[in-house]
CSV table of C-alpha atoms and ligand atoms in Angstrom, one decimal:
chain,number,residue,atom,x,y,z
A,1,UNK,CA,-19.5,-0.5,17.6
A,2,UNK,CA,-19.7,-3.9,15.9
A,3,UNK,CA,-20.0,-6.9,18.1
A,4,UNK,CA,-18.6,-9.8,15.2
A,5,UNK,CA,-15.4,-8.2,16.5
A,6,UNK,CA,-13.3,-9.5,19.3
A,7,UNK,CA,-11.9,-7.0,22.0
A,8,UNK,CA,-8.8,-5.7,20.7
A,9,UNK,CA,-6.2,-3.1,21.3
A,10,UNK,CA,-4.5,-1.4,18.8
A,11,UNK,CA,-1.0,0.0,19.7
A,12,UNK,CA,0.8,2.2,17.3
A,13,UNK,CA,4.2,2.3,17.3
A,14,UNK,CA,5.0,5.9,15.9
A,15,UNK,CA,1.6,7.8,16.8
A,16,UNK,CA,3.3,11.2,16.8
A,17,UNK,CA,4.6,10.5,13.0
A,18,UNK,CA,3.4,11.5,9.7
A,19,UNK,CA,2.0,8.5,8.5
A,20,UNK,CA,-0.2,8.1,11.9
A,21,UNK,CA,-1.7,11.4,11.7
A,22,UNK,CA,-2.1,11.6,8.1
A,23,UNK,CA,-3.4,8.2,7.6
A,24,UNK,CA,-4.1,5.8,10.3
A,25,UNK,CA,-5.5,7.7,13.3
A,26,UNK,CA,-8.2,9.5,10.7
A,27,UNK,CA,-8.9,6.0,9.7
A,28,UNK,CA,-9.8,4.6,13.2
A,29,UNK,CA,-11.9,8.1,13.6
A,30,UNK,CA,-14.2,7.3,10.8
A,31,UNK,CA,-14.1,3.4,11.7
A,32,UNK,CA,-15.5,4.8,15.1
A,33,UNK,CA,-17.9,6.8,13.6
A,34,UNK,CA,-19.4,4.7,11.5
A,35,UNK,CA,-19.6,2.0,14.4
A,36,UNK,CA,-16.8,-0.7,12.6
A,37,UNK,CA,-14.7,-1.1,15.1
A,38,UNK,CA,-14.9,-3.8,17.8
A,39,UNK,CA,-17.4,-3.1,20.7
A,40,UNK,CA,-14.1,-3.5,23.2
A,41,UNK,CA,-11.6,-1.5,21.4
A,42,UNK,CA,-8.7,0.4,22.7
A,43,UNK,CA,-6.2,2.3,20.9
A,44,UNK,CA,-2.3,3.1,22.1
A,45,UNK,CA,-0.4,5.4,20.6
A,46,UNK,CA,3.5,4.6,21.6
A,47,UNK,CA,6.0,7.9,21.4
A,48,UNK,CA,9.4,8.6,22.0
A,49,UNK,CA,8.3,12.1,23.2
A,50,UNK,CA,6.7,13.4,26.4
A,51,UNK,CA,3.2,14.1,24.4
A,52,UNK,CA,-0.2,14.3,25.5
A,53,UNK,CA,-3.4,13.0,23.9
A,54,UNK,CA,-4.3,16.9,23.7
A,55,UNK,CA,-0.9,17.9,22.1
A,56,UNK,CA,-0.8,15.2,19.5
A,57,UNK,CA,-4.5,15.5,18.6
A,58,UNK,CA,-3.6,19.2,18.0
A,59,UNK,CA,-1.4,18.3,15.2
A,60,UNK,CA,-3.9,15.6,13.3
A,61,UNK,CA,-6.0,16.3,11.1
A,62,UNK,CA,-8.1,13.7,12.8
A,63,UNK,CA,-11.1,14.7,10.6
A,64,UNK,CA,-10.2,14.9,7.6
A,65,UNK,CA,-12.3,12.0,6.1
A,66,UNK,CA,-15.2,13.7,6.8
A,67,UNK,CA,-17.4,15.1,4.5
A,68,UNK,CA,-17.1,18.5,5.9
A,69,UNK,CA,-13.3,17.8,7.5
A,70,UNK,CA,-15.4,18.7,11.1
A,71,UNK,CA,-15.1,16.2,14.3
A,72,UNK,CA,-18.2,15.7,16.0
A,73,UNK,CA,-17.6,16.4,19.5
A,74,UNK,CA,-19.7,13.1,20.6
A,75,UNK,CA,-17.1,10.6,18.5
A,76,UNK,CA,-14.3,12.9,19.4
A,77,UNK,CA,-15.2,12.6,23.6
A,78,UNK,CA,-15.7,8.6,22.1
A,79,UNK,CA,-12.4,8.8,20.4
A,80,UNK,CA,-10.7,10.5,23.4
A,81,UNK,CA,-11.8,7.4,26.2
A,82,UNK,CA,-10.9,5.0,23.7
A,83,UNK,CA,-7.1,6.3,22.8
A,84,UNK,CA,-4.2,6.3,25.3
A,85,UNK,CA,-0.5,7.5,24.4
A,86,UNK,CA,2.6,5.3,26.5
A,87,UNK,CA,6.2,7.3,26.0
A,88,UNK,CA,8.1,4.8,24.8
A,89,UNK,CA,11.4,4.0,23.2
A,90,UNK,CA,10.7,1.1,20.8
A,91,UNK,CA,14.5,-0.1,20.9
A,92,UNK,CA,14.8,0.3,24.5
A,93,UNK,CA,13.2,-3.3,26.1
A,94,UNK,CA,12.9,-2.1,29.6
A,95,UNK,CA,10.0,1.0,28.5
A,96,UNK,CA,8.0,-1.8,27.1
A,97,UNK,CA,6.7,-2.6,31.0
A,98,UNK,CA,4.6,0.1,30.9
A,99,UNK,CA,3.0,-1.6,27.6
A,100,UNK,CA,2.7,-4.5,29.5
A,101,UNK,CA,1.3,-3.3,32.4
A,102,UNK,CA,-1.2,-1.1,30.4
A,103,UNK,CA,-2.3,-4.4,28.9
A,104,UNK,CA,-2.9,-6.6,32.1
A,105,UNK,CA,-4.4,-3.8,33.9
A,106,UNK,CA,-7.0,-3.6,31.0
A,107,UNK,CA,-7.7,-6.9,30.5
A,108,UNK,CA,-7.9,-8.1,35.0
A,109,UNK,CA,-10.4,-4.8,34.5
A,110,UNK,CA,-12.9,-6.1,31.7
A,111,UNK,CA,-12.1,-10.0,32.5
A,112,UNK,CA,-11.1,-10.7,29.1
A,113,UNK,CA,-8.1,-11.5,26.6
A,114,UNK,CA,-7.8,-8.5,23.8
A,115,UNK,CA,-6.5,-9.3,20.3
A,116,UNK,CA,-3.3,-7.6,20.4
A,117,UNK,CA,-2.4,-5.5,17.1
A,118,UNK,CA,1.1,-4.1,16.8
A,119,UNK,CA,1.0,-1.5,14.1
A,120,UNK,CA,4.8,-0.5,13.1
A,121,UNK,CA,4.1,3.3,11.8
A,122,UNK,CA,8.2,3.5,12.5
A,123,UNK,CA,11.1,3.5,10.4
A,124,UNK,CA,12.0,0.4,8.5
A,125,UNK,CA,15.4,-0.2,9.8
A,126,UNK,CA,14.4,-0.1,13.1
A,127,UNK,CA,11.6,-3.2,12.7
A,128,UNK,CA,13.9,-6.0,13.3
A,129,UNK,CA,14.9,-4.8,17.1
A,130,UNK,CA,11.2,-4.2,17.6
A,131,UNK,CA,9.8,-7.5,16.4
A,132,UNK,CA,12.3,-9.1,18.5
A,133,UNK,CA,11.6,-7.2,21.7
A,134,UNK,CA,7.7,-7.8,21.1
A,135,UNK,CA,8.2,-11.7,20.6
A,136,UNK,CA,10.8,-12.1,23.9
A,137,UNK,CA,8.9,-9.6,25.9
A,138,UNK,CA,6.0,-12.0,26.0
A,139,UNK,CA,3.4,-9.1,25.1
A,140,UNK,CA,2.2,-10.9,21.9
A,141,UNK,CA,1.7,-13.7,23.8
A,142,UNK,CA,0.4,-13.8,27.1
A,143,UNK,CA,-3.1,-13.0,28.7
A,144,UNK,CA,-4.0,-14.1,32.1
A,145,UNK,CA,-7.7,-15.2,30.8
A,146,UNK,CA,-6.8,-17.2,28.3
A,147,UNK,CA,-6.2,-16.3,24.4
A,148,UNK,CA,-6.0,-13.2,22.4
A,149,UNK,CA,-4.6,-13.8,19.4
A,150,UNK,CA,-2.1,-11.1,18.3
A,151,UNK,CA,-1.0,-9.8,14.8
A,152,UNK,CA,1.7,-7.3,13.7
A,153,UNK,CA,1.3,-4.7,11.2
A,154,UNK,CA,4.1,-3.3,8.9
A,155,UNK,CA,4.3,-0.7,6.4
A,156,UNK,CA,6.5,-1.2,3.2
A,157,UNK,CA,9.6,-1.2,2.6
A,158,UNK,CA,9.7,-4.7,3.9
A,159,UNK,CA,13.5,-4.8,4.0
A,160,UNK,CA,16.0,-2.3,1.9
A,161,UNK,CA,17.0,-5.2,-0.7
A,162,UNK,CA,16.8,-8.5,-1.5
A,163,UNK,CA,19.3,-9.8,1.2
A,164,UNK,CA,17.7,-7.2,4.0
A,165,UNK,CA,13.9,-8.3,3.6
A,166,UNK,CA,15.3,-11.9,3.8
A,167,UNK,CA,16.6,-11.5,6.8
A,168,UNK,CA,13.7,-9.5,8.1
A,169,UNK,CA,11.7,-12.5,6.9
A,170,UNK,CA,14.0,-15.2,9.0
A,171,UNK,CA,14.1,-13.0,11.9
A,172,UNK,CA,10.0,-12.1,12.5
A,173,UNK,CA,9.2,-15.8,11.5
A,174,UNK,CA,11.2,-16.1,15.0
A,175,UNK,CA,8.7,-15.0,16.7
A,176,UNK,CA,5.5,-14.5,14.4
A,177,UNK,CA,4.1,-17.1,12.2
A,178,UNK,CA,3.1,-16.1,8.7
A,179,UNK,CA,-0.6,-15.8,9.6
A,180,UNK,CA,0.2,-13.3,11.9
A,181,UNK,CA,2.4,-10.9,9.5
A,182,UNK,CA,-0.1,-8.5,7.9
A,183,UNK,CA,2.5,-6.9,5.2
A,184,UNK,CA,0.4,-3.4,4.5
A,185,UNK,CA,0.1,-2.7,0.5
A,186,UNK,CA,-2.1,0.3,1.0
A,187,UNK,CA,-2.8,0.4,-3.1
A,188,UNK,CA,-4.4,-2.9,-2.4
A,189,UNK,CA,-7.4,-1.6,-0.3
A,190,UNK,CA,-8.0,0.8,-2.4
A,191,UNK,CA,-11.5,0.3,-4.0
A,192,UNK,CA,-10.8,0.3,-7.8
A,193,UNK,CA,-7.5,-1.8,-7.2
A,194,UNK,CA,-9.9,-4.4,-5.3
A,195,UNK,CA,-11.9,-3.9,-8.4
A,196,UNK,CA,-9.6,-5.3,-10.9
A,197,UNK,CA,-10.1,-9.1,-10.4
A,198,UNK,CA,-13.8,-8.2,-10.3
A,199,UNK,CA,-13.9,-6.4,-13.4
A,200,UNK,CA,-11.6,-9.2,-15.1
A,201,UNK,CA,-13.7,-12.2,-13.9
A,202,UNK,CA,-17.1,-11.2,-13.9
A,203,UNK,CA,-17.5,-9.6,-17.6
A,204,UNK,CA,-17.0,-12.2,-20.2
A,205,UNK,CA,-16.1,-9.5,-23.2
A,206,UNK,CA,-12.9,-9.1,-21.1
A,207,UNK,CA,-12.3,-12.7,-19.7
A,208,UNK,CA,-11.0,-14.2,-23.0
A,209,UNK,CA,-9.3,-11.6,-24.4
A,210,UNK,CA,-7.1,-10.7,-21.4
A,211,UNK,CA,-3.9,-12.5,-23.3
A,212,UNK,CA,-1.2,-11.2,-26.0
A,213,UNK,CA,-3.5,-12.0,-28.3
A,214,UNK,CA,-5.1,-8.8,-28.0
A,215,UNK,CA,-3.2,-7.0,-25.5
A,216,UNK,CA,0.0,-5.1,-26.9
A,217,UNK,CA,0.7,-3.2,-24.0
A,218,UNK,CA,0.5,-2.3,-19.9
A,219,UNK,CA,1.1,0.9,-18.4
A,220,UNK,CA,1.3,0.8,-14.6
A,221,UNK,CA,1.7,4.5,-12.9
A,222,UNK,CA,1.7,6.2,-9.8
A,223,UNK,CA,2.5,9.6,-10.3
A,224,UNK,CA,2.3,12.6,-7.8
A,225,UNK,CA,2.1,16.4,-7.9
A,226,UNK,CA,3.2,16.6,-4.1
A,227,UNK,CA,6.7,16.3,-3.4
A,228,UNK,CA,8.2,14.6,0.1
A,229,UNK,CA,6.1,16.5,2.4
A,230,UNK,CA,8.0,16.9,5.3
A,231,UNK,CA,9.4,13.3,5.0
A,232,UNK,CA,13.0,14.0,4.0
A,233,UNK,CA,14.8,11.6,6.5
A,234,UNK,CA,12.9,8.7,5.5
A,235,UNK,CA,12.4,9.2,2.0
A,236,UNK,CA,16.2,10.2,1.3
A,237,UNK,CA,17.1,6.8,2.6
A,238,UNK,CA,14.2,4.8,0.6
A,239,UNK,CA,13.8,6.5,-3.2
A,240,UNK,CA,11.2,6.0,-5.6
A,241,UNK,CA,12.2,2.3,-6.4
A,242,UNK,CA,11.7,1.1,-3.0
A,243,UNK,CA,9.3,3.4,-1.6
A,244,UNK,CA,6.4,2.9,-4.7
A,245,UNK,CA,7.7,0.0,-7.0
A,246,UNK,CA,8.6,-2.3,-5.2
A,247,UNK,CA,5.4,-2.7,-3.2
A,248,UNK,CA,2.3,-0.7,-4.6
A,249,UNK,CA,2.8,-1.1,-8.4
A,250,UNK,CA,4.4,-4.7,-8.4
A,251,UNK,CA,1.2,-5.7,-6.3
A,252,UNK,CA,-0.8,-3.8,-9.0
A,253,UNK,CA,0.8,-5.7,-11.7
A,254,UNK,CA,0.4,-9.1,-10.4
A,255,UNK,CA,-3.5,-8.6,-9.5
A,256,UNK,CA,-3.8,-7.2,-13.3
A,257,UNK,CA,-1.6,-10.0,-14.8
A,258,UNK,CA,-1.9,-13.6,-12.7
A,259,UNK,CA,-4.8,-15.7,-13.3
A,260,UNK,CA,-8.0,-15.2,-11.4
A,261,UNK,CA,-8.0,-17.8,-8.7
A,262,UNK,CA,-11.5,-19.9,-8.8
A,263,UNK,CA,-12.7,-18.5,-5.5
A,264,UNK,CA,-11.6,-14.7,-4.9
A,265,UNK,CA,-12.5,-14.6,-1.8
A,266,UNK,CA,-9.9,-17.1,-0.6
A,267,UNK,CA,-6.7,-15.1,0.5
A,268,UNK,CA,-4.5,-18.4,-0.1
A,269,UNK,CA,-5.5,-18.9,-3.7
A,270,UNK,CA,-4.8,-15.3,-4.6
A,271,UNK,CA,-1.4,-14.9,-2.8
A,272,UNK,CA,-0.9,-18.6,-4.6
A,273,UNK,CA,-1.4,-16.7,-8.1
A,274,UNK,CA,0.3,-13.8,-7.1
A,275,UNK,CA,3.5,-15.7,-6.2
A,276,UNK,CA,3.1,-17.5,-9.6
A,277,UNK,CA,3.0,-14.4,-11.3
A,278,UNK,CA,5.8,-12.7,-10.0
A,279,UNK,CA,8.1,-15.6,-10.2
A,280,UNK,CA,7.6,-15.3,-13.9
A,281,UNK,CA,8.3,-11.4,-14.2
A,282,UNK,CA,11.9,-10.1,-15.1
A,283,UNK,CA,13.2,-6.8,-16.2
A,284,UNK,CA,13.6,-6.8,-19.3
A,285,UNK,CA,16.7,-5.8,-20.0
A,286,UNK,CA,19.1,-4.0,-18.1
A,287,UNK,CA,21.5,-1.2,-19.5
A,288,UNK,CA,21.7,2.4,-19.7
A,289,UNK,CA,19.1,4.2,-20.5
A,290,UNK,CA,16.6,1.2,-20.3
A,291,UNK,CA,15.7,2.4,-16.6
A,292,UNK,CA,14.9,6.2,-16.2
A,293,UNK,CA,15.9,7.7,-12.8
A,294,UNK,CA,15.1,11.3,-11.8
A,295,UNK,CA,14.9,14.0,-9.3
A,296,UNK,CA,12.9,16.9,-9.0
A,297,UNK,CA,15.3,20.2,-9.0
A,298,UNK,CA,14.2,21.1,-5.9
A,299,UNK,CA,14.6,18.1,-3.9
A,300,UNK,CA,17.7,18.6,-2.6
A,301,UNK,CA,17.7,22.1,-1.3
A,302,UNK,CA,14.1,20.8,-0.2
A,303,UNK,CA,15.9,18.1,2.2
A,304,UNK,CA,19.2,20.3,2.9
A,305,UNK,CA,21.4,17.6,1.5
A,306,UNK,CA,23.0,19.2,-2.1
A,307,UNK,CA,24.8,15.7,-3.0
A,308,UNK,CA,21.7,13.7,-2.6
A,309,UNK,CA,21.2,11.0,-4.9
A,310,UNK,CA,18.1,9.6,-4.1
A,311,UNK,CA,15.6,9.1,-7.0
A,312,UNK,CA,12.4,11.0,-6.7
A,313,UNK,CA,10.9,9.1,-10.4
A,314,UNK,CA,11.6,5.8,-12.0
A,315,UNK,CA,10.3,4.0,-14.9
A,316,UNK,CA,11.1,0.5,-16.1
A,317,UNK,CA,10.0,-2.1,-18.3
A,318,UNK,CA,8.8,-5.9,-17.3
A,319,UNK,CA,8.6,-8.7,-19.3
A,320,UNK,CA,6.2,-11.9,-18.2
A,321,UNK,CA,7.8,-15.1,-19.6
A,322,UNK,CA,4.8,-17.0,-19.5
A,323,UNK,CA,2.4,-17.9,-22.8
A,324,UNK,CA,-0.4,-15.6,-21.9
A,325,UNK,CA,2.1,-12.5,-21.7
A,326,UNK,CA,5.1,-12.8,-23.9
A,327,UNK,CA,5.9,-10.1,-25.9
A,328,UNK,CA,3.6,-8.0,-24.0
A,329,UNK,CA,6.0,-4.9,-22.5
A,330,UNK,CA,4.6,-3.8,-19.0
A,331,UNK,CA,5.4,-0.4,-18.0
A,332,UNK,CA,6.0,0.5,-14.5
A,333,UNK,CA,6.3,4.3,-13.7
A,334,UNK,CA,6.0,6.1,-10.6
A,335,UNK,CA,7.1,10.0,-9.8
A,336,UNK,CA,6.7,13.1,-7.7
A,337,UNK,CA,6.3,16.6,-7.8
A,338,UNK,CA,4.8,16.1,-11.6
A,339,UNK,CA,1.8,18.0,-13.2
A,340,UNK,CA,-0.6,16.0,-12.4
A,341,UNK,CA,-1.8,12.8,-9.4
A,342,UNK,CA,-2.6,10.1,-11.7
A,343,UNK,CA,-2.6,6.5,-10.7
A,344,UNK,CA,-4.1,4.2,-13.3
A,345,UNK,CA,-3.4,1.0,-15.4
A,346,UNK,CA,-3.9,1.3,-18.9
A,347,UNK,CA,-4.3,-1.1,-21.0
A,348,UNK,CA,-3.8,-0.9,-24.6
A,349,UNK,CA,-5.5,-3.3,-26.9
A,350,UNK,CA,-4.3,-3.7,-30.5
A,351,UNK,CA,-2.3,-6.3,-32.6
A,352,UNK,CA,1.0,-5.1,-33.1
A,353,UNK,CA,1.0,-3.3,-36.5
A,354,UNK,CA,-2.2,-1.6,-35.3
A,355,UNK,CA,-2.0,2.1,-35.5
A,356,UNK,CA,-5.9,2.0,-33.5
A,357,UNK,CA,-5.6,1.0,-29.7
A,358,UNK,CA,-8.5,0.6,-27.9
A,359,UNK,CA,-7.1,2.0,-24.9
A,360,UNK,CA,-8.6,0.8,-21.4
A,361,UNK,CA,-7.8,2.8,-18.0
A,362,UNK,CA,-8.4,1.5,-14.6
A,363,UNK,CA,-8.5,4.7,-12.7
A,364,UNK,CA,-6.9,4.1,-9.3
A,365,UNK,CA,-6.7,8.2,-8.0
A,366,UNK,CA,-8.1,10.4,-8.5
A,367,UNK,CA,-11.8,10.2,-10.4
A,368,UNK,CA,-12.0,6.6,-9.7
A,369,UNK,CA,-13.3,4.9,-12.3
A,370,UNK,CA,-12.4,2.7,-15.9
A,371,UNK,CA,-12.8,3.9,-19.5
A,372,UNK,CA,-12.4,2.6,-22.8
A,373,UNK,CA,-11.2,4.8,-25.6
A,374,UNK,CA,-13.6,3.3,-29.1
A,375,UNK,CA,-13.7,4.4,-32.6
A,376,UNK,CA,-16.9,5.3,-33.8
A,377,UNK,CA,-18.2,7.0,-36.9
A,378,UNK,CA,-18.2,11.0,-36.9
A,379,UNK,CA,-22.3,11.3,-37.3
A,380,UNK,CA,-22.7,12.8,-41.1
A,381,UNK,CA,-22.1,12.1,-44.6
A,382,UNK,CA,-18.7,10.9,-44.9
A,383,UNK,CA,-17.0,8.3,-43.1
A,384,UNK,CA,-14.7,10.2,-40.6
A,385,UNK,CA,-13.7,8.2,-37.7
A,386,UNK,CA,-13.1,9.3,-34.3
A,387,UNK,CA,-12.4,8.7,-30.7
A,388,UNK,CA,-15.3,8.3,-28.0
A,389,UNK,CA,-14.5,7.5,-24.1
A,390,UNK,CA,-16.8,4.8,-22.4
A,391,UNK,CA,-16.8,5.7,-18.7
A,392,UNK,CA,-17.6,4.4,-15.6
A,393,UNK,CA,-16.9,6.2,-12.9
A,394,UNK,CA,-17.6,5.6,-9.2
A,395,UNK,CA,-18.8,8.8,-8.3
A,396,UNK,CA,-21.9,9.2,-11.0
A,397,UNK,CA,-22.8,5.1,-10.6
A,398,UNK,CA,-22.8,4.5,-6.8
A,399,UNK,CA,-23.5,8.4,-6.0
A,400,UNK,CA,-23.9,7.7,-1.9
A,401,UNK,CA,-22.3,5.0,-1.7
A,402,UNK,CA,-20.0,4.3,1.1
A,403,UNK,CA,-16.3,4.1,-0.1
A,404,UNK,CA,-13.8,3.4,3.0
A,405,UNK,CA,-10.7,5.1,3.0
A,406,UNK,CA,-7.8,2.5,2.2
A,407,UNK,CA,-6.1,2.8,5.7
A,408,UNK,CA,-9.7,2.1,7.0
A,409,UNK,CA,-9.9,-0.9,5.2
A,410,UNK,CA,-6.6,-2.1,6.2
A,411,UNK,CA,-7.6,-1.8,9.8
A,412,UNK,CA,-10.5,-3.5,9.4
A,413,UNK,CA,-8.9,-6.4,7.6
A,414,UNK,CA,-6.4,-7.0,10.5
A,415,UNK,CA,-8.6,-6.8,13.0
A,416,UNK,CA,-10.6,-9.7,11.2
A,417,UNK,CA,-7.2,-11.5,10.5
A,418,UNK,CA,-8.0,-11.7,6.6
A,419,UNK,CA,-4.7,-11.5,4.8
A,420,UNK,CA,-6.2,-11.1,1.3
A,421,UNK,CA,-5.2,-7.5,0.5
A,422,UNK,CA,-1.6,-7.6,2.2
A,423,UNK,CA,1.4,-8.9,0.6
A,424,UNK,CA,3.1,-12.3,1.5
A,425,UNK,CA,6.6,-13.2,2.6
A,426,UNK,CA,7.1,-14.9,-1.0
A,427,UNK,CA,5.9,-12.0,-2.8
A,428,UNK,CA,7.9,-9.3,-1.4
A,429,UNK,CA,11.4,-11.9,-1.7
A,430,UNK,CA,9.9,-11.9,-5.5
A,431,UNK,CA,9.8,-8.2,-5.7
A,432,UNK,CA,13.1,-7.6,-4.8
A,433,UNK,CA,14.4,-10.1,-6.9
A,434,UNK,CA,12.8,-8.5,-10.0
A,435,UNK,CA,14.3,-5.2,-8.7
A,436,UNK,CA,17.7,-6.2,-7.3
A,437,UNK,CA,19.9,-5.9,-10.8
A,438,UNK,CA,18.4,-2.2,-10.9
A,439,UNK,CA,19.9,-1.6,-7.3
A,440,UNK,CA,23.2,-3.4,-8.4
A,441,UNK,CA,23.5,-1.1,-11.4
A,442,UNK,CA,22.8,2.2,-9.7
A,443,UNK,CA,25.5,1.2,-6.7
A,444,UNK,CA,27.7,1.7,-9.9
A,445,UNK,CA,26.1,4.1,-11.8
A,446,UNK,CA,23.4,5.9,-10.5
A,447,UNK,CA,22.3,8.0,-13.9
A,448,UNK,CA,20.5,10.6,-12.2
A,449,UNK,CA,18.2,13.0,-14.7
A,450,UNK,CA,16.9,16.1,-12.9
A,451,UNK,CA,13.9,17.2,-13.7
A,452,UNK,CA,11.2,20.3,-13.7
A,453,UNK,CA,9.0,20.2,-10.5
A,454,UNK,CA,5.7,20.5,-12.1
A,455,UNK,CA,6.7,18.4,-15.5
A,456,UNK,CA,5.9,15.2,-16.6
A,457,UNK,CA,9.3,13.9,-15.4
A,458,UNK,CA,12.4,13.2,-17.2
B,501,BG6,C1,2.9,5.9,0.6
B,501,BG6,C2,4.4,5.9,-0.2
B,501,BG6,O1,3.3,4.5,0.2
B,501,BG6,O2,2.2,6.0,-0.9
B,501,BG6,C3,4.3,7.8,-0.3
B,501,BG6,O3,5.7,6.2,0.8
B,501,BG6,C4,3.2,8.5,-1.6
B,501,BG6,O4,5.5,8.1,-1.0
B,501,BG6,C5,1.8,7.7,-0.9
B,501,BG6,O5,3.1,9.3,-1.4
B,501,BG6,C6,1.0,7.6,-2.3
B,501,BG6,O6,-0.5,7.1,-1.5
B,501,BG6,P1,-1.7,7.5,-2.3
B,501,BG6,O7,-2.6,6.5,-1.4
B,501,BG6,O8,-2.0,8.9,-1.6
B,501,BG6,O9,-1.7,7.8,-3.9
């Protein structure tokens, strides 16, 4: 166990939900196995249902991050010792008494304050009441033994549109300061996404050509082969624009195009630059057909709503109104039930009239790496030109290197209090501002195109 961290209790609201089971609990198990959690650590899951630990863990692939996917009995027994479940309805104030009692008993026994991390793995619609109850009940503050820090971790989307995001920010700030709020964007915690700033800042050959003199187009895509995987209620109320574009894709766009801060380890400087570039970003135009909106053909049947108009695919174009990026189209694209999983940033190096494009691809997943297409002469007597790919792959380069899962990174950073990889409130607001014209338009004209499952989308 790591001695450098203060005692911490992580409370996961919605522990029996999809996200906790698929991502959060496996990440915690893996961190425990690798001795990376604080020496004094407790994990409390809250659930509306009457659920025992055994029942919950039976339905969770706790060891999915292990190479052989098998749990180690010693680690599993340790996990059982630090893990508790409390029955609690997150919108019922009275139920929080049990959580309060749990903290008190724990802190009295250990004679120390624990830092409290509240992980809201619950539908965004109930963030607001939960945050209020946490604030008003004093759960986020008091400890008899001195001072423990409290932080909340929230999943995206933060808000449902521009106005609800602003309201939520206002309500949250009543109880939590900005440095206590960790708005998760697990894409930023992916190893390849973190590499973007290093790649841009530490390779002089790219540093000076990262602008519209050399770059003619940027395409950022998060394409998935899976559908909505049993998350019908959540997904149908959200759709692809809110689920992926407002958060993951705009964040990837920001780190791809922002100025590199003098210190890339400074969370404040990173947020400043991200906010700056987002404030200069606009939809290129908004009319019928400029934003492609699709739904895979079996979606309505899958969720049992024959009239659902929720999009599972979206493709749009942005421009950044700065000297550096003027006239460079930025395409954002995401979709479900497509032919392949492919999350990548593709940057075209060429002049406007060039037929030949050096395509630089930052492969976020799968097969993490970076490649560039070059033109080379084919061996032989004639001058035949072909493309060849120069490829850096994580797997081949860092053979046995430890490669933390994005959620492991999210949890460790929140324990440490490092906000570099989380979205700030101004980034959230600006992202909604960029997309709000689309949401407005879709209210009047949803323009949904159905596409075949397993295809390339509409
Ligand atoms: C989540 C979205 O944030 O990211 C999901 O809510 C999506 O709809 C998931 O499937 C994709 O994450 P990853 O890490 O598998 O690309």
